[in-house]
mmCIF file of C-alpha atoms in Angstrom:
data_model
loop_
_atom_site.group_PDB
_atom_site.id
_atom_site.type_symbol
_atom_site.label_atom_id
_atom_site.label_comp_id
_atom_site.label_asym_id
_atom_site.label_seq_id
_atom_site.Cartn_x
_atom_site.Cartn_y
_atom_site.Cartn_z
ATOM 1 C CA UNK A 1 0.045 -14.794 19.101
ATOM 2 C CA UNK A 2 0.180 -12.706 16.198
ATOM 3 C CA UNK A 3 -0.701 -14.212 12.331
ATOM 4 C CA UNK A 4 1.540 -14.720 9.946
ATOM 5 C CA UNK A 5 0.930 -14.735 5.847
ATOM 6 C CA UNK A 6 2.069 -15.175 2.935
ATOM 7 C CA UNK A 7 1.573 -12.751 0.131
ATOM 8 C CA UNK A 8 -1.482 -14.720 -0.918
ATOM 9 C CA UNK A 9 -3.087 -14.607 2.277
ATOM 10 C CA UNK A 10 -2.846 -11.417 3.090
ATOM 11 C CA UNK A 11 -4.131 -9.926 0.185
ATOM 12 C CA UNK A 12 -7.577 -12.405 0.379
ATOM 13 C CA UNK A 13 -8.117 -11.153 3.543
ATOM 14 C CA UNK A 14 -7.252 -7.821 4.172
ATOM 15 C CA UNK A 15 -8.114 -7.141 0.778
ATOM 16 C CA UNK A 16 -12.054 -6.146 1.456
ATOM 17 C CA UNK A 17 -11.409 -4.482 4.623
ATOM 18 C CA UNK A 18 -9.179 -2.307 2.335
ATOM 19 C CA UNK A 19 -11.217 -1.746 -0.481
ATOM 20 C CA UNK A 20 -13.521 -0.633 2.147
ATOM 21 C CA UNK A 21 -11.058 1.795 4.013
ATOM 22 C CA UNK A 22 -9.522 3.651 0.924
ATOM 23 C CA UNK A 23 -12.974 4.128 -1.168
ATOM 24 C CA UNK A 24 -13.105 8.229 -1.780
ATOM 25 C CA UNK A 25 -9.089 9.013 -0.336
ATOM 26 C CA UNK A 26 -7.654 9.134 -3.900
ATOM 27 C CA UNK A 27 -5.221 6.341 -1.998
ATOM 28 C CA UNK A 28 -5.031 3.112 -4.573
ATOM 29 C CA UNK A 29 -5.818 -0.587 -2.621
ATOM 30 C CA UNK A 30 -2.695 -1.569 -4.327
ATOM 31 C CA UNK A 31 -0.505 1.188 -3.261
ATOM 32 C CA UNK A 32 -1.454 -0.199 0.304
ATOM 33 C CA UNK A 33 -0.977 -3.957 0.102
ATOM 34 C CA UNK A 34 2.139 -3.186 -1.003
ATOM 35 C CA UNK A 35 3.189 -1.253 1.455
ATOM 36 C CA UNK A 36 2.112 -3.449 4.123
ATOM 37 C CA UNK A 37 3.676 -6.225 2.669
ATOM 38 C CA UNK A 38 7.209 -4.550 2.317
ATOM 39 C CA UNK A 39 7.354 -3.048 5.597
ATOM 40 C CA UNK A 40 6.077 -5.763 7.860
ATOM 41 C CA UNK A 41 7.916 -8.804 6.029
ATOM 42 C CA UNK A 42 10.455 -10.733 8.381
ATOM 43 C CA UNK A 43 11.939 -13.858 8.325
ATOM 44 C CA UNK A 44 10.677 -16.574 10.288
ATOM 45 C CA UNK A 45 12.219 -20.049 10.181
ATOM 46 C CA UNK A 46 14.561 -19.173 6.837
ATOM 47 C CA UNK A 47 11.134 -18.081 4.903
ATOM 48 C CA UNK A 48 9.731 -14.538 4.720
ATOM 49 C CA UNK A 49 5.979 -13.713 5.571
ATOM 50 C CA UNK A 50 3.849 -10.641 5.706
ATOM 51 C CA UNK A 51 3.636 -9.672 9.528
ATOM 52 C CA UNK A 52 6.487 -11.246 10.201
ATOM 53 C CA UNK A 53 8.711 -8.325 11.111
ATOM 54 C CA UNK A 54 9.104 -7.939 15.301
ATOM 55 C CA UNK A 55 7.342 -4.254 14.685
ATOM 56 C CA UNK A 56 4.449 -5.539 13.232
ATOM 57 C CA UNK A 57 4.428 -9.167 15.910
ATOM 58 C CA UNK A 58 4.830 -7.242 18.965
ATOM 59 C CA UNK A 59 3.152 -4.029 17.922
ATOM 60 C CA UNK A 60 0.653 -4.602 14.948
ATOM 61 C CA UNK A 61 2.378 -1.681 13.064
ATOM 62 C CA UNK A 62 2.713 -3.292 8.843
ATOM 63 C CA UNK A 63 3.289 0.149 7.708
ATOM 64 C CA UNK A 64 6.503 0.764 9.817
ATOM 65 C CA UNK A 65 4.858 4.332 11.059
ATOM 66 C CA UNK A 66 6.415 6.494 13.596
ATOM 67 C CA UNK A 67 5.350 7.534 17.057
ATOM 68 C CA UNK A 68 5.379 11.606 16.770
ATOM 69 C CA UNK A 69 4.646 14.518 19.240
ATOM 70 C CA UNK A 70 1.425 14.300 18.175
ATOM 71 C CA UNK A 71 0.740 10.065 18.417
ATOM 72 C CA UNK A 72 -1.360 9.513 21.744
ATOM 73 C CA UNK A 73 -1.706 5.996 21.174
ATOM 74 C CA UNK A 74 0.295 2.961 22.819
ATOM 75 C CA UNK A 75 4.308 3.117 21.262
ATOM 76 C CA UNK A 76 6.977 0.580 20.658
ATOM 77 C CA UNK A 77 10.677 0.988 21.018
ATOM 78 C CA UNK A 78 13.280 -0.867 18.374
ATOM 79 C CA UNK A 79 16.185 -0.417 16.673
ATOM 80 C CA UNK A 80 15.152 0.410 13.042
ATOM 81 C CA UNK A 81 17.477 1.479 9.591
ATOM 82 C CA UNK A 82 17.622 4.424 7.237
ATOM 83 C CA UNK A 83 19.164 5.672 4.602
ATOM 84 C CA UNK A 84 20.546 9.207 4.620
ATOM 85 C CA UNK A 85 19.563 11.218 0.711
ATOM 86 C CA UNK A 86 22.707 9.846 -0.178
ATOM 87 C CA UNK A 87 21.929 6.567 0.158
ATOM 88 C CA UNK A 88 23.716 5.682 2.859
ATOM 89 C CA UNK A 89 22.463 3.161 5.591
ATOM 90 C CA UNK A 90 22.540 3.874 9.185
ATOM 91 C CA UNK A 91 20.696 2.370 12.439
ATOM 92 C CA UNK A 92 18.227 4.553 14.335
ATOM 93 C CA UNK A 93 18.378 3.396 17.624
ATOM 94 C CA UNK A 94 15.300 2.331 19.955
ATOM 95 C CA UNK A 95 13.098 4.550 17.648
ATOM 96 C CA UNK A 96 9.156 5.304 18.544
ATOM 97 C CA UNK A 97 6.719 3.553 16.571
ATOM 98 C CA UNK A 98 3.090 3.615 17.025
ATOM 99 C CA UNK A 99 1.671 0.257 18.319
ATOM 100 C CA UNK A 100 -1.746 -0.988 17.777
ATOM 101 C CA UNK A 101 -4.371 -3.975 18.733
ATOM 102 C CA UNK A 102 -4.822 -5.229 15.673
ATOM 103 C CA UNK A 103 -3.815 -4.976 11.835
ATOM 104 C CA UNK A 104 -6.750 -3.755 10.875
ATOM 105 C CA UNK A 105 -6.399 -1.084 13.238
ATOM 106 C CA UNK A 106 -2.895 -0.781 11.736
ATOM 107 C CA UNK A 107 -4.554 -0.280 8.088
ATOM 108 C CA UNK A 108 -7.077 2.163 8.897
ATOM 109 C CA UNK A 109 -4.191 4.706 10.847
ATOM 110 C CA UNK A 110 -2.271 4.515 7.981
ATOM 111 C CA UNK A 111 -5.178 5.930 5.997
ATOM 112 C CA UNK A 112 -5.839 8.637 8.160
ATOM 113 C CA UNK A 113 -1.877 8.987 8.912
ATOM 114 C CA UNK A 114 -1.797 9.862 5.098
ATOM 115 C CA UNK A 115 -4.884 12.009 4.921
ATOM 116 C CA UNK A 116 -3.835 14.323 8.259
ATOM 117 C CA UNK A 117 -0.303 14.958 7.093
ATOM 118 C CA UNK A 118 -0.244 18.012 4.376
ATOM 119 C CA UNK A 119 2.666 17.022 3.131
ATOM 120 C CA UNK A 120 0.775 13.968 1.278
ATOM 121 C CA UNK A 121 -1.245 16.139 -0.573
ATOM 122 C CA UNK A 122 1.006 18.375 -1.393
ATOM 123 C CA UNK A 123 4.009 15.440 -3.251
ATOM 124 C CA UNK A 124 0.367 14.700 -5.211
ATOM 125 C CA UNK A 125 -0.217 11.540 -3.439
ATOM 126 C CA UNK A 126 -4.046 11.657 -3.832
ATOM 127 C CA UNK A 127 -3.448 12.575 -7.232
ATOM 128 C CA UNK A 128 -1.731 9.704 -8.428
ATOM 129 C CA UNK A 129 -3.428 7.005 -10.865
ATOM 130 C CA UNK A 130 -1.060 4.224 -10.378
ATOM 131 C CA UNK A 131 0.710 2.476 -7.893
ATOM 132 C CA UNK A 132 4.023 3.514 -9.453
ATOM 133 C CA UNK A 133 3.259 6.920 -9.184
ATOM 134 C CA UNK A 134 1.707 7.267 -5.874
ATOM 135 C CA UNK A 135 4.761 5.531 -4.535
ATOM 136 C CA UNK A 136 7.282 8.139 -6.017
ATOM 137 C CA UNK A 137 4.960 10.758 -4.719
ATOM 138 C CA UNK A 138 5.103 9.027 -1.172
ATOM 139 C CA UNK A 139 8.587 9.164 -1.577
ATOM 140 C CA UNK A 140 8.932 12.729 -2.591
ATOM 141 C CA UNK A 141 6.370 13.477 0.963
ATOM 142 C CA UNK A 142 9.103 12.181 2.874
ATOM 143 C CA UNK A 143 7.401 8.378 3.889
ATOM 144 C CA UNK A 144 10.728 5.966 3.274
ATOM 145 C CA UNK A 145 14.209 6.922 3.267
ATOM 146 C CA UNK A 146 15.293 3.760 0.997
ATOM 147 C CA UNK A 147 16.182 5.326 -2.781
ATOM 148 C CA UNK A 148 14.412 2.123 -4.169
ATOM 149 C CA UNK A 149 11.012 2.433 -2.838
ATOM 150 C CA UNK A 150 8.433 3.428 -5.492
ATOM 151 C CA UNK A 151 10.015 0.288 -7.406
ATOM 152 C CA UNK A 152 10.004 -1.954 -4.820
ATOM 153 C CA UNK A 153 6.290 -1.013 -4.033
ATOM 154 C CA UNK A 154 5.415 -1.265 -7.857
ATOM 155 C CA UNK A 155 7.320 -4.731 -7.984
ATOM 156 C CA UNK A 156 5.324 -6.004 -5.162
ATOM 157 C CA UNK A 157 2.235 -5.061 -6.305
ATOM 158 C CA UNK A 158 2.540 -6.568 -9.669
ATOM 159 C CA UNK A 159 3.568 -9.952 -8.255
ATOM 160 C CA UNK A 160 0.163 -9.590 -5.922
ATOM 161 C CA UNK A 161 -2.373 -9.312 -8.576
ATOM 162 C CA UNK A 162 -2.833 -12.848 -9.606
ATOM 163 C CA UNK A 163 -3.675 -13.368 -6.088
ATOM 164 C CA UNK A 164 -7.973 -12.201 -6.150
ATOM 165 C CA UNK A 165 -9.732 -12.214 -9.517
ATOM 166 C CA UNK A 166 -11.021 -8.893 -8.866
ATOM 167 C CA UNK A 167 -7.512 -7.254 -8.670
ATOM 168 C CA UNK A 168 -5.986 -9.129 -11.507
ATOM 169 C CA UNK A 169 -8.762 -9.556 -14.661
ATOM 170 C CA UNK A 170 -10.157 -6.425 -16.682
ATOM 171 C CA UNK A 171 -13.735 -5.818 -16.480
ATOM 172 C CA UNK A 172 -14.725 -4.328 -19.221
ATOM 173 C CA UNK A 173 -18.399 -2.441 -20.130
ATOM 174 C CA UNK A 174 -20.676 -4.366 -22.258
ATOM 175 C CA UNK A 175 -20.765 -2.549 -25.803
ATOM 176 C CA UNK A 176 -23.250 -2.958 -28.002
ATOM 177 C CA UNK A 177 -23.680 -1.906 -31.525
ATOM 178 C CA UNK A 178 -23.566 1.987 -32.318
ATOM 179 C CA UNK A 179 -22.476 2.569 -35.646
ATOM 180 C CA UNK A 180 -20.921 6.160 -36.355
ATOM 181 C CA UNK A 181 -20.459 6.832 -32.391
ATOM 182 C CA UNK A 182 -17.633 7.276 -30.390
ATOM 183 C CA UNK A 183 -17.579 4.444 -27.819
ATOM 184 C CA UNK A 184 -15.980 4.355 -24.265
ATOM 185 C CA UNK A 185 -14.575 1.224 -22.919
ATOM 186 C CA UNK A 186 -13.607 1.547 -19.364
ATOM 187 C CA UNK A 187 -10.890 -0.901 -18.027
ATOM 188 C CA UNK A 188 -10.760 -1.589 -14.729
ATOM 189 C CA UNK A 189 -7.338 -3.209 -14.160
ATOM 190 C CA UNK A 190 -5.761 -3.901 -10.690
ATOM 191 C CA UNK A 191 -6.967 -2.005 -7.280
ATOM 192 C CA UNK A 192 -7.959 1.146 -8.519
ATOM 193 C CA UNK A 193 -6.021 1.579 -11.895
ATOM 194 C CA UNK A 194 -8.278 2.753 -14.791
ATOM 195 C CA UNK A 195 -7.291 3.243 -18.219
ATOM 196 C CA UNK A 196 -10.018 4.938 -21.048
ATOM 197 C CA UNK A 197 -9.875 3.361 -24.382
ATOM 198 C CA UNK A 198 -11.846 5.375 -27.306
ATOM 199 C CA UNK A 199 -12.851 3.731 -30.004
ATOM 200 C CA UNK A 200 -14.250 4.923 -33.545
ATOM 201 C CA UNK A 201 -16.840 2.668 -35.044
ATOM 202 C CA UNK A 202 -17.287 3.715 -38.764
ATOM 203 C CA UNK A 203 -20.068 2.554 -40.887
#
């Protein structure tokens, strides 16, 4: 039977495997949680959990990915909903999704899902520094129809980072003592967000 999480959960343990899946594809951990949380959420007796969603039980899919021309892989029929550019909602019926043996398998598709599709690259998505903006630029490729999603993804995300010291405290480089140099502190905040501070130190 397939697992079911909450937020905390899911982040401790797919956290590493992510880390480990998005290191050198310009695509932020965080960007990815969130994602995964969002689109395989369902309700499951009156209380939502991550992989709770029937696409992601009966399939494995937690990034709500669709079966193409292209997809040789196992598929899953359901219902699913969109929103026109006008922000209309509508129900696609028995739409194709790609299915898959496990969630990490699920994780490490969406990577290369991302990284295969021009159109990724070219709405900047590998180019983006923070979560907020990689979501609009996933938006802008095409990825959700919903006229809310970068926010949604960036309000996710931000409630996630309390949930593993190394997503949610600063690590900052030791500095030492250089008088009349320009020192760098590098802050490493959150699943791949960095922010340069300068400093002047004056005699």
């Amino acid at each position: 039977m397939p697992e079911l999480y909450t937020r905390q959960e899911f982040v401790q343990k797919y956290l590493p495997y992510v880390k480990q899946v998005t290191a050198g594809t310009g695509i932020l951990p965080g960007t990815l949680m969130a994602q995964a949380i969002i689109e395989s959420q369902g309700k499951i007796n009156g209380t939502y959990m991550v992989g709770g969603s029937t696409l992601s039980r009966k399939a494995n899919n937690f990034f709500g990915i669709k079966a193409g021309p292209a997809w040789k892989g196992k598929i899953f029929n359901i219902d699913t909903g969109e929103y026109t550019p006008s922000g209309q909602y509508y129900t696609q019926k028995g739409a194709a999704f790609r299915s898959y043996d496990s969630v990490k398998d699920s994780i490490s598709d969406y990577v290369n899902f991302l990284k295969t599709n021009s159109r990724y690259e070219k709405a900047g998505v590998f180019q983006a520094k923070t979560v907020l903006d990689q979501a609009v630029a996933l938006k802008k490729a095409g990825y959700a129809t919903a006229l809310n999603y970068p926010s949604t993804i960036n309000s996710v995300f931000e409630g996630i980072k309390k949930y593993a010291s190394d997503i949610s405290s600063e690590i900052t480089e030791t500095v030492k003592k250089n008088i009349g140099k320009t020192i760098a502190i590098t802050l490493l905040v959150g699943l791949g967000i960095t922010a340069i501070v300068m400093y002047s130190i004056k005699k």
